[in-house]
Coordinates of C-alpha atoms and ligand atoms in Angstrom, one line a residue:
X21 CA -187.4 -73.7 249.8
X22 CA -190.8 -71.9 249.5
X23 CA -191.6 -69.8 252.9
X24 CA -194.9 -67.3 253.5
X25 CA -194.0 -67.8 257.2
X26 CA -193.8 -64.4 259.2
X27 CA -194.3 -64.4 263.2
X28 CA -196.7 -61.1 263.3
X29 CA -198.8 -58.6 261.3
X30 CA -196.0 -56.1 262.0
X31 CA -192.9 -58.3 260.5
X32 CA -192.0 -60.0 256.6
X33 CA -190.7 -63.5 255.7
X34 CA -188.0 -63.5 253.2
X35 CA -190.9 -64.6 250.1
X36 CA -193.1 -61.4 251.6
X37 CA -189.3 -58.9 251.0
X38 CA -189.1 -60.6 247.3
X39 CA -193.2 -60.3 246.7
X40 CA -191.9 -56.7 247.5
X41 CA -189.3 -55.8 245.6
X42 CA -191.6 -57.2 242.5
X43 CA -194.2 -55.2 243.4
X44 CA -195.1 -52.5 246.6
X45 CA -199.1 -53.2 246.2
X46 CA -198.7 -56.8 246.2
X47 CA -196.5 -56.4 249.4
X48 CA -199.1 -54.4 251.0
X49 CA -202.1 -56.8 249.8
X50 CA -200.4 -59.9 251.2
X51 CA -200.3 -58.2 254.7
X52 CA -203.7 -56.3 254.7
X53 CA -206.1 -58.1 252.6
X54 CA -204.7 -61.9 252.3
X55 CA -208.5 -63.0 251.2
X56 CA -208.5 -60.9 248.1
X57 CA -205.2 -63.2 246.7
X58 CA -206.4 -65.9 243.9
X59 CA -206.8 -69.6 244.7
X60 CA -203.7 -71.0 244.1
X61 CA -204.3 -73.7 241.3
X62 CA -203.3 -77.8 241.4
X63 CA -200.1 -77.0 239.6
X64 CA -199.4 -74.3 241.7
X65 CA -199.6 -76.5 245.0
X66 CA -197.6 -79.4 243.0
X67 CA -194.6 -77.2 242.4
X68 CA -194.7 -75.6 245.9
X69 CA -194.8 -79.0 247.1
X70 CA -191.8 -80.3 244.7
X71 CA -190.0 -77.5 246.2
X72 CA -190.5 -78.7 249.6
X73 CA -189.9 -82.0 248.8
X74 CA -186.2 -80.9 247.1
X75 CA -185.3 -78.9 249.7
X76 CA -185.3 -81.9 252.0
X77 CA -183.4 -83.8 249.5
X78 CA -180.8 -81.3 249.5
X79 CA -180.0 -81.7 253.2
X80 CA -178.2 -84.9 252.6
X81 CA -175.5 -82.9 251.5
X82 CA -174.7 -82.5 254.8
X83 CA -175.8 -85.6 256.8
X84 CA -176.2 -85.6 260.3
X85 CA -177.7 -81.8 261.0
X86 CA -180.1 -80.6 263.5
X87 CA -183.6 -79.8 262.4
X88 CA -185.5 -76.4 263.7
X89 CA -189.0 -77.6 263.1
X90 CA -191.8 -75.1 262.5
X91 CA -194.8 -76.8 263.4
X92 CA -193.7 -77.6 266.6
X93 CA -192.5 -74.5 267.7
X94 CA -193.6 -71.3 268.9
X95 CA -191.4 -68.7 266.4
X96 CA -189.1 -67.9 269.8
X97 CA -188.6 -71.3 270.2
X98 CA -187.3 -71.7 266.9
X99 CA -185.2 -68.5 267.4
X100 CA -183.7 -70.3 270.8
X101 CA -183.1 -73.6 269.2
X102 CA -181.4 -72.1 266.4
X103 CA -178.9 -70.4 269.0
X104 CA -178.5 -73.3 271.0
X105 CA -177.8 -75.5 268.2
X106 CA -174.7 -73.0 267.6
X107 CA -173.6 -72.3 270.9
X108 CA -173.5 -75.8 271.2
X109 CA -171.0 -76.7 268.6
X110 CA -173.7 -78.3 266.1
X111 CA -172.2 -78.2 261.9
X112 CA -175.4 -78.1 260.5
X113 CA -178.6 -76.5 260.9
X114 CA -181.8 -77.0 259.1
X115 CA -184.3 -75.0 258.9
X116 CA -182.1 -72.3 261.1
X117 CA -184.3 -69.4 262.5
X118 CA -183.4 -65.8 262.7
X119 CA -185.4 -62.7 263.0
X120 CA -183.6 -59.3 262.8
X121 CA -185.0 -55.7 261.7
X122 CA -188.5 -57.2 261.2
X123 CA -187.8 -59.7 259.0
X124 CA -188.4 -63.6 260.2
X125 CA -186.6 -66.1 257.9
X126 CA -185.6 -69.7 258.1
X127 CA -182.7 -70.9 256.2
X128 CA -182.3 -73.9 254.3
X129 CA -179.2 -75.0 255.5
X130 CA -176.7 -73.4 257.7
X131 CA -173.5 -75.2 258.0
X132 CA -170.4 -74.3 259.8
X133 CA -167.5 -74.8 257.3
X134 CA -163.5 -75.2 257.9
X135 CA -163.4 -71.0 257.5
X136 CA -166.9 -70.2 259.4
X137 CA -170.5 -70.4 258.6
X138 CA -172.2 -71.4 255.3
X139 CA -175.5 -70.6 254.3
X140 CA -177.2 -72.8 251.4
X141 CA -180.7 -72.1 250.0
X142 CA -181.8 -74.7 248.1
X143 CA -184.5 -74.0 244.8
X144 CA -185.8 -77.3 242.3
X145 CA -184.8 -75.1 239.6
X146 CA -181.8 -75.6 237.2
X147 CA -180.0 -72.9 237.3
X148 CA -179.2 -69.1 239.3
X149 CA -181.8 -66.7 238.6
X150 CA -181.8 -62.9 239.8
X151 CA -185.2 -63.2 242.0
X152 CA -182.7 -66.2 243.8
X153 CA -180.0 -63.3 244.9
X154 CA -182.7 -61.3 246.4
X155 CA -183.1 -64.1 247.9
X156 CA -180.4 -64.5 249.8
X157 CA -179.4 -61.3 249.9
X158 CA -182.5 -61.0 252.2
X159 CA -181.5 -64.2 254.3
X160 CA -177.5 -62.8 254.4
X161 CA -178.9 -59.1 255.8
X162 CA -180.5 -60.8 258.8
X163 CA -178.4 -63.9 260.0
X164 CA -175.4 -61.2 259.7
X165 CA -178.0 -58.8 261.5
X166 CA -178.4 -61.0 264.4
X167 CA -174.7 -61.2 265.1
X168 CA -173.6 -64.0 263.2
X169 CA -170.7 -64.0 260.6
X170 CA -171.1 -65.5 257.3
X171 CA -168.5 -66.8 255.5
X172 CA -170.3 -68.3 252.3
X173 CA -173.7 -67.8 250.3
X174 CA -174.8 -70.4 247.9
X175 CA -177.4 -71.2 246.2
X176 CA -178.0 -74.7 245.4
X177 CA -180.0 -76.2 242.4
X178 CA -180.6 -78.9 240.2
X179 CA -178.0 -80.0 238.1
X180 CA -179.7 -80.6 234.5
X181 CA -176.9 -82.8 233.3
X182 CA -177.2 -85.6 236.0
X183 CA -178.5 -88.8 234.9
X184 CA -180.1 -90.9 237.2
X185 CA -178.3 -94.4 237.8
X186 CA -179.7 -96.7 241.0
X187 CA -180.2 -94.7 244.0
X188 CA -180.6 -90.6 243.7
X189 CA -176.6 -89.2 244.2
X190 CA -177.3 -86.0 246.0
X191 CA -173.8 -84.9 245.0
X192 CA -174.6 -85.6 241.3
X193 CA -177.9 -84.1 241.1
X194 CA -177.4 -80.6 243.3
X195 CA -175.2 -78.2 241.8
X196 CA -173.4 -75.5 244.2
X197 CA -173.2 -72.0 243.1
X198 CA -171.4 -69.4 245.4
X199 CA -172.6 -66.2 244.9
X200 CA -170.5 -64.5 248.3
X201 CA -169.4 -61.6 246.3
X202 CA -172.7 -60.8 244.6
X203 CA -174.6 -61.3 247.8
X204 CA -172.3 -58.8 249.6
X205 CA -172.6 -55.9 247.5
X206 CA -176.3 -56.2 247.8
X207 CA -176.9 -55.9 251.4
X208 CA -176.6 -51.8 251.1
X209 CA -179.8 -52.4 248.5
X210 CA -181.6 -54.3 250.5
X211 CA -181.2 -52.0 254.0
X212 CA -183.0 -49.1 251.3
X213 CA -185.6 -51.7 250.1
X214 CA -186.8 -52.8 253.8
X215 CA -187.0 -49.1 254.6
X216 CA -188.9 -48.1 251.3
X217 CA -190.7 -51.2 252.3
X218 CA -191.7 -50.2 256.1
X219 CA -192.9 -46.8 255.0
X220 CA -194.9 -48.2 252.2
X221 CA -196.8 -50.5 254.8
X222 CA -197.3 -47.8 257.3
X223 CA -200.1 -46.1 254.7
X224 CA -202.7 -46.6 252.5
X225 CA -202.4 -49.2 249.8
X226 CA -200.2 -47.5 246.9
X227 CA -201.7 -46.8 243.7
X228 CA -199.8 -49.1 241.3
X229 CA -201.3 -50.3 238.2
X230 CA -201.1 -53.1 236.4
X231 CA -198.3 -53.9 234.6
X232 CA -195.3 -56.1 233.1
X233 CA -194.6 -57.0 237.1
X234 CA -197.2 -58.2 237.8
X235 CA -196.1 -61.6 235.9
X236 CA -192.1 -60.9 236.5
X237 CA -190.5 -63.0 238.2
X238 CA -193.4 -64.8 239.4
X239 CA -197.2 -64.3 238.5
X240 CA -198.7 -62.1 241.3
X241 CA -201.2 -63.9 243.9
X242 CA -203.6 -60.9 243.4
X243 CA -203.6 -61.1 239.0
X244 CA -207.4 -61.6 239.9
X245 CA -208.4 -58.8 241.6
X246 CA -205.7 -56.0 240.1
X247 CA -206.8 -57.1 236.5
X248 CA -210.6 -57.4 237.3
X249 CA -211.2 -54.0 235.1
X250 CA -210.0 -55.7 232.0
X251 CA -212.7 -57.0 229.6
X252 CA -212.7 -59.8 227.6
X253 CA -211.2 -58.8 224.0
X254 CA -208.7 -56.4 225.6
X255 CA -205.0 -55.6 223.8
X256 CA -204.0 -58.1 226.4
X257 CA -206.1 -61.1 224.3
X258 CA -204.1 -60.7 221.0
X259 CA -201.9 -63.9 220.4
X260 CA -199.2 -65.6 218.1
X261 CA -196.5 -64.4 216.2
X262 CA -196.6 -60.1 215.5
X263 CA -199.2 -59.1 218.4
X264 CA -198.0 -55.6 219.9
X265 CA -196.6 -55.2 223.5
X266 CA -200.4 -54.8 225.1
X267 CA -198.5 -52.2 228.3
X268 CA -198.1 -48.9 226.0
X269 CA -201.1 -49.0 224.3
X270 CA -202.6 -50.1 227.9
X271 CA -200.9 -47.0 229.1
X272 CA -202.8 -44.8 226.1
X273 CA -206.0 -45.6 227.3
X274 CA -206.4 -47.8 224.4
X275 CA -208.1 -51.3 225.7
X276 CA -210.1 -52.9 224.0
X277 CA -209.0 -54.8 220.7
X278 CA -210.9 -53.1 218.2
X279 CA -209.2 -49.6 219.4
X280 CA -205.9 -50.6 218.1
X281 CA -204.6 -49.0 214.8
X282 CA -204.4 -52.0 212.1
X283 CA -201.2 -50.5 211.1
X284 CA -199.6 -51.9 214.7
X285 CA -200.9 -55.1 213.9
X286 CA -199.5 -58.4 212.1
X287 CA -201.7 -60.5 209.9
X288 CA -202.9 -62.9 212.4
X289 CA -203.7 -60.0 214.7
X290 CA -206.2 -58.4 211.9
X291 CA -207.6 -62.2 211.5
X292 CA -208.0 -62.3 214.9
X293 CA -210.0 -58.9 215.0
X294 CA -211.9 -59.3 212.0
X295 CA -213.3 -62.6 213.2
X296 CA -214.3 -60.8 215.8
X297 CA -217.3 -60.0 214.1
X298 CA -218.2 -63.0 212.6
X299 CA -220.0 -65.6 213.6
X300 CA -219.1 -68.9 211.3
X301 CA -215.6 -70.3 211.2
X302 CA -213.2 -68.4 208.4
X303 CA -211.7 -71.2 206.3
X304 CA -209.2 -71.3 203.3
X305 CA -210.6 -74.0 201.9
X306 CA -207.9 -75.0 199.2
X307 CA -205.4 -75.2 202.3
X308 CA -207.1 -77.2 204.3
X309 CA -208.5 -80.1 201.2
X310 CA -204.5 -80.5 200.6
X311 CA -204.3 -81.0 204.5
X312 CA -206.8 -83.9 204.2
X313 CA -205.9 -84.9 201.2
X314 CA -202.4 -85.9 202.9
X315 CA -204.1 -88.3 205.3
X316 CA -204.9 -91.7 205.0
X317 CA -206.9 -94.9 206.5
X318 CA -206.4 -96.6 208.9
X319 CA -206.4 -92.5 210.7
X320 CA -205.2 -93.2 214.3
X321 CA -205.7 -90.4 217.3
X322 CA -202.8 -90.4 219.1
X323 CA -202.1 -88.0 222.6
X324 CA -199.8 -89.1 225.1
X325 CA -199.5 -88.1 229.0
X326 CA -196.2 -87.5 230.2
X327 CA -194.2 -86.6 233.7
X328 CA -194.1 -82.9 234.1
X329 CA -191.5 -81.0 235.9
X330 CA -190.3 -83.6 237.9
X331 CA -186.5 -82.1 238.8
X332 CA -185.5 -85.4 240.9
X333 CA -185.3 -88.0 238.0
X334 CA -187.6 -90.6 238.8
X335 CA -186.5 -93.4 236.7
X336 CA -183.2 -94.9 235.7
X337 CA -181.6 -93.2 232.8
X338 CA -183.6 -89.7 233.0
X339 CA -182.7 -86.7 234.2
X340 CA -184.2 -83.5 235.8
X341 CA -187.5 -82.7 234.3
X342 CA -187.9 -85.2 231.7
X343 CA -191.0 -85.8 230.6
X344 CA -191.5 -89.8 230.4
X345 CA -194.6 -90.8 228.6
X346 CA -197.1 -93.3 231.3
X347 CA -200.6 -93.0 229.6
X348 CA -201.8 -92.7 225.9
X349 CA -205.1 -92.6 224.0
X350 CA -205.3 -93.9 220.7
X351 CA -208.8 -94.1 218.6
X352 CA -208.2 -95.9 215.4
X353 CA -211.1 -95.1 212.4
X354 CA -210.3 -98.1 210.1
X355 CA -213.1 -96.7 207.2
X356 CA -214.6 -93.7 206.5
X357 CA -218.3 -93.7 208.5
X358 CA -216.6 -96.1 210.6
X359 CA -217.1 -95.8 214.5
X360 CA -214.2 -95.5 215.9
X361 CA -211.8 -98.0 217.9
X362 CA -210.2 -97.1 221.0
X363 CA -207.2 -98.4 222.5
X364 CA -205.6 -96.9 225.7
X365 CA -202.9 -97.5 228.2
X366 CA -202.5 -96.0 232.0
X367 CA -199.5 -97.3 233.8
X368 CA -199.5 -98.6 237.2
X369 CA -198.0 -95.9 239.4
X370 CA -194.6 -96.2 241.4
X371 CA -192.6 -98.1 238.5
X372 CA -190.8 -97.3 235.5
X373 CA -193.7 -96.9 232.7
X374 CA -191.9 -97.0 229.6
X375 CA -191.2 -100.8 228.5
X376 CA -195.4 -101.6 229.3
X377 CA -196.4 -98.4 227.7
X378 CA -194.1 -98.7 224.3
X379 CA -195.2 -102.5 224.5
X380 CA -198.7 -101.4 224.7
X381 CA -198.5 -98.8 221.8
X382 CA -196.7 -101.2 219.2
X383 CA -199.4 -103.9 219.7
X384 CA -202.7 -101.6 219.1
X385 CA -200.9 -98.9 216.9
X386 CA -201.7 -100.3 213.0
X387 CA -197.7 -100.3 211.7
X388 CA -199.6 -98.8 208.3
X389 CA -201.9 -96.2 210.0
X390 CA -201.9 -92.3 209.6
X391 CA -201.1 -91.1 212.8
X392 CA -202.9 -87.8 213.5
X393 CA -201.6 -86.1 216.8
X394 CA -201.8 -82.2 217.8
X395 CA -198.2 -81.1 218.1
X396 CA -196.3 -84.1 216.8
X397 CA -193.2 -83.1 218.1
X398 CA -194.2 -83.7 221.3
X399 CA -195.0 -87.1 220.6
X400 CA -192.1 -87.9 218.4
X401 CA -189.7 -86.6 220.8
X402 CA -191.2 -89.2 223.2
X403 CA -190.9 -91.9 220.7
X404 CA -187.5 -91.1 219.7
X405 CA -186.3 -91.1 223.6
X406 CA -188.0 -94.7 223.6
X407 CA -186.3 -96.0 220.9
X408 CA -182.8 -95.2 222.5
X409 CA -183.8 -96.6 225.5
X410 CA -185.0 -99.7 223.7
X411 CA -182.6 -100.0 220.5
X412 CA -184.4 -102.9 219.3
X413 CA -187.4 -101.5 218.7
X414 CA -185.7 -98.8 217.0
X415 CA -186.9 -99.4 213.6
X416 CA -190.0 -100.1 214.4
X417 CA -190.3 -96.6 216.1
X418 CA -188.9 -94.8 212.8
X419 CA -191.2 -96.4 210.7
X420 CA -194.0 -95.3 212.9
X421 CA -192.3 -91.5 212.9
X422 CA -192.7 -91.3 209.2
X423 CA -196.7 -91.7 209.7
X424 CA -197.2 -88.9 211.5
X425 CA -199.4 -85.8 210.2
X426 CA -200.3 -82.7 212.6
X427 CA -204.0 -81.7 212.9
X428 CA -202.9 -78.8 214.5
X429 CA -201.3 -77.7 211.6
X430 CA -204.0 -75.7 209.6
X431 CA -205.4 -74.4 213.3
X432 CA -201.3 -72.6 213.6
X433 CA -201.2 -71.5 210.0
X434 CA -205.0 -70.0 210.7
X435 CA -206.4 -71.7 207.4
X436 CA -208.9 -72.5 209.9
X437 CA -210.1 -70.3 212.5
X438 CA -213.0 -69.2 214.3
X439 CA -213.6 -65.7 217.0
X440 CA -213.5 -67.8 220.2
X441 CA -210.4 -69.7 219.3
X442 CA -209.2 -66.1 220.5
X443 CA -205.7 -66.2 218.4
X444 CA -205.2 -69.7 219.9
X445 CA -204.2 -73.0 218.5
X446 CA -204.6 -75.2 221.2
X447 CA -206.9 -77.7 221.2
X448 CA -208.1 -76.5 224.4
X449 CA -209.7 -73.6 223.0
X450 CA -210.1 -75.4 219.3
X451 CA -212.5 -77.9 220.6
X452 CA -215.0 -75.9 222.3
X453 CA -215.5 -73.3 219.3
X454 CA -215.9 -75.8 216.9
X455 CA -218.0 -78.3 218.9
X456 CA -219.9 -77.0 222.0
X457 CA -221.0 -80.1 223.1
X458 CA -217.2 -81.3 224.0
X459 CA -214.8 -79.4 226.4
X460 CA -212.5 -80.0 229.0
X461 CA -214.2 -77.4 231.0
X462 CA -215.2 -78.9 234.5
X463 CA -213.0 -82.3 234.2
X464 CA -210.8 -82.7 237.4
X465 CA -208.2 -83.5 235.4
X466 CA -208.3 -81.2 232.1
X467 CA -204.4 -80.4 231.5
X468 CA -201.2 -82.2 230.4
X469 CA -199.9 -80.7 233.6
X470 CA -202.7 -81.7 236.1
X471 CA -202.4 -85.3 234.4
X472 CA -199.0 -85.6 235.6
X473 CA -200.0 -84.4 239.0
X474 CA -203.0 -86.9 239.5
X475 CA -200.7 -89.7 238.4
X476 CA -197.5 -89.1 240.6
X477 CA -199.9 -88.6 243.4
X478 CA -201.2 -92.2 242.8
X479 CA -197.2 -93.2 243.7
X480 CA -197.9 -94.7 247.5
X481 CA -201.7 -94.0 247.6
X482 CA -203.6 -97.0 249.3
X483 CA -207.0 -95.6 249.1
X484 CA -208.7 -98.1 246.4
X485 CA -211.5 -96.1 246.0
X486 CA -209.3 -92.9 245.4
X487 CA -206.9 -94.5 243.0
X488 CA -209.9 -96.0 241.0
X489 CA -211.4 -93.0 240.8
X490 CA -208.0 -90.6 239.6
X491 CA -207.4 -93.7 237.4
X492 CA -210.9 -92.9 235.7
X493 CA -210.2 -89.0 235.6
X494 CA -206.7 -89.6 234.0
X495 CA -208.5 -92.3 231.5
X496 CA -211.4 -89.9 231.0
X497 CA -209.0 -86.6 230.1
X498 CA -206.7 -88.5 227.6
X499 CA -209.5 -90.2 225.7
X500 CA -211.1 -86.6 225.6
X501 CA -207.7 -85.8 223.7
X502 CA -208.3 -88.3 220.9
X503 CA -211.7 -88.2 220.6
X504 CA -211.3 -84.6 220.4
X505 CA -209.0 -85.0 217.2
X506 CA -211.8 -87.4 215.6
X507 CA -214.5 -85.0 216.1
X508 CA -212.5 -82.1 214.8
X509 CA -211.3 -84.0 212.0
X510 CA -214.8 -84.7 211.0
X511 CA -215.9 -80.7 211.1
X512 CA -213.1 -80.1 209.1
X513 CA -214.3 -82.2 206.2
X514 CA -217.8 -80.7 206.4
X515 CA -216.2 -77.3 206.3
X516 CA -214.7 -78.5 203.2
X517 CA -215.8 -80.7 200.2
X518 CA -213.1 -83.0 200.0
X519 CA -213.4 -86.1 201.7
X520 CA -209.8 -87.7 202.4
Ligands
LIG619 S1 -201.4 -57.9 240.2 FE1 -199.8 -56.5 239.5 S2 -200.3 -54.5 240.3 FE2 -201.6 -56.0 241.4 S3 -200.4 -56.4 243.2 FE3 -199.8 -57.9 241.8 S4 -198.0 -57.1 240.8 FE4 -199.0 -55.4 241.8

């Protein structure tokens, strides 16, 4: 589980050691100047709270234990608890508190096995990962540090194979990896990393620059105000498929864009720079007329909104992170010059979304229409997961597949492309370039991930006025999605002279 929780200025939490051993400066920052760290975003919050959530989860692996709570509890409260809790006989411990060598940490779950004492951090992700051994090679140095023998480490995580069927099986859906060994021939590491550490803190803020770091394992909390010297068209803007490794030439003194040597750059790279001093968008015109010539009336928008990063399955039949569709957007042009139509469909939250919203789709989507998404596959993946959850609409959904043509198609392949698309092909940054008046910018919702976020929060909310009003953001975003398409489409013909 996440934890930022030390007891003084003078002593680390187990995420402050890790935040260290990624990077000295950030270390130093998080204990000296906390206000300069970046505002942690709505999906940032959503998966610290996922991981919070799982971690609870988890502790029904091992019914019955005692809780140290934290809010409750002064931190030598929690210290005393924890050794009462074992002097007392108690198998499991959650939350258990130790502090030893200046380090404050709370484990997951402590649990007193048949050969001695286990300790168990839980993480929502699917699988061991290196930063997760510093982990608990951090949690191991100090519960063996304050006197008490450990017989087992383990990490435990979300097993991606487990399909959900009736009630969540926490013994399905955690997997248990013991990582004893590895654990124990890190503790000599980590005794050299606290000390490095404690000498670093006791001076001035060291002088490290920016670097590949400061995004590995996780993306520092102070990007913000390290990277603050970097302009806009820097080596770090070039995007897509050949663009050089932006840290050497960083390291050269080379930043901006337009100092790099064409020779180190791919094709799209010298597109991307050229454009750079053009105002009007660069078209291949020839490209883009067979594009439209491939489409067809009746054109119909499609975007759906899916469940993001959810590890515990929430519906019957999916499994860890799934993304199941419960909103789309669909504007149907019937006739060129005609105004468009628009169709969409936001499930209710708490319930299985899938048969309304497939219903939904069949009965607005014309069975002969061009369907015009931006990244199909994402779209056709979702289709083809609701045709084997409803084989009898099977056919139906094949036929429908067969329709499809990607808009975002000439944006990738850069027969279109304009300087503030800056080397991308999302729509995100399509839209605004080509048409100033529409943009997600200032929406509350104005991601696929913050979509999913505003909708699972919805699950239990009794506010009406609340769920009306994320209800209209969610409706708002998604129609922006399709109408989006339309108005692109239409910029797209001007640009050329082919009408499709
Ligand atoms: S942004 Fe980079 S250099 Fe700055 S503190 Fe974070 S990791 Fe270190």
């Amino acid at each position: 589980m996440p934890d930022n929780r030390t007891n003084n200025n003078h002593s680390l939490s187990k995420s402050l050691y890790v935040k260290g051993l990624q990077c000295h400066k950030s270390l130093w920052l998080h204990k000296n100047k906390p206000e300069l760290k970046d505002k942690v975003s709505v999906t940032q919050q959503a998966t610290f709270s996922t991981g919070t959530d799982v971690g609870i989860l988890a502790q029904q692996l091992f019914p019955g234990g005692v809780l140290v709570p934290f809010e409750e509890l002064s931190y030598e409260d929690q210290i005393s608890m924890t050794e009462e809790a074992i002097a007392s006989g108690k198998r499991t411990i959650y939350e258990a508190t130790f502090r030893f060598d200046g380090i404050f940490m709370k484990a997951d779950i402590l649990h007193r096995g048949k050969r001695g004492w286990e300790l168990y951090e839980v993480k929502s992700s699917t699988g061991v990962k290196d930063v997760y051994m510093d982990d608990l090679a951090i949690q191991y140095y100090v519960i063996t540090g304050s006197g008490l023998k450990l017989n087992r480490s383990s990490l435990v995580h979300i097993n991606n194979k487990y399909v959900r069927n009736g009630e969540i099986d926490v013994n399905e859906l955690f997997a248990v990896a013991d990582l004893t060994t590895d654990i124990m021939s890190m503790q000599k590491d980590v005794a050299a990393n606290l000390k490095a550490m404690k000498k670093m803190l006791a001076g001035k803020m060291p002088d490290i620059d920016i670097g590949p770091h400061c995004s590995d394992p996780y993306e520092c909390a102070f990007s913000g105000h390290c990277w603050q010297h970097i302009p806009k068209h820097s080596v770090f803007d070039f995007a897509d498929i050949g663009k050089p490794d932006p840290f050497p030439l960083y390291q050269q003194g080379i930043i901006l864009m337009k100092d790099v040597s064409r020779e180190e750059l791919g094709w799209r790279q010298k597109l991307q720079l050229d454009a750079m001093k053009m105002k009007k968008v660069i078209v291949e015109e020839e490209k883009v007329k067979t594009f439209l010539d491939d489409l067809w009336y009746p054109l119909c928008f499609l975007d759906f909104e899916t469940t993001y990063m959810t590890p515990v399955p929430l519906f019957e039949g999916t499994s860890p992170n799934k993304q199941v569709p419960f909103q789309y957007s669909l504007h149907v042009v019937d006739k060129q010059g005609k105004k468009p139509r628009h169709f969409e469909f936001l499930a209710e939250p708490g319930k299985d979304p899938r048969k309304d919203f497939l219903n939904s789709l069949l009965e607005n989507l014309p069975a002969d229409g061009c369907i015009v998404a931006w990244n199909q596959n994402f779209e056709i993946s979702r289709l083809k997961e609701l045709g084997a959850q409803f084989p009898r609409k099977q056919k139906k959904i094949a036929a429908l597949i067969e329709h499809f043509r990607d808009l975002m198609t000439p944006f990738k392949k850069k027969d279109i492309y304009h300087r503030d698309f800056d080397g991308s092909y999302s729509i995100k940054a399509v839209l605004p370039a080509l048409i100033p008046d529409l943009s997600y910018k200032g929406m509350p919702v104005s991601n696929g991930e913050e979509a999913s976020i505003a909708w699972l929060s919805l699950w239990g909310e009794t506010d009406k006025r609340k769920v009306q009003e994320t209800r209209q953001q969610l409706l708002d975003y998604c129609c922006l999605d399709t109408l989006a398409m339309v108005k692109i489409l239409e910029v797209m013909r001007n640009l050329t002279t082919t009408r499709a």
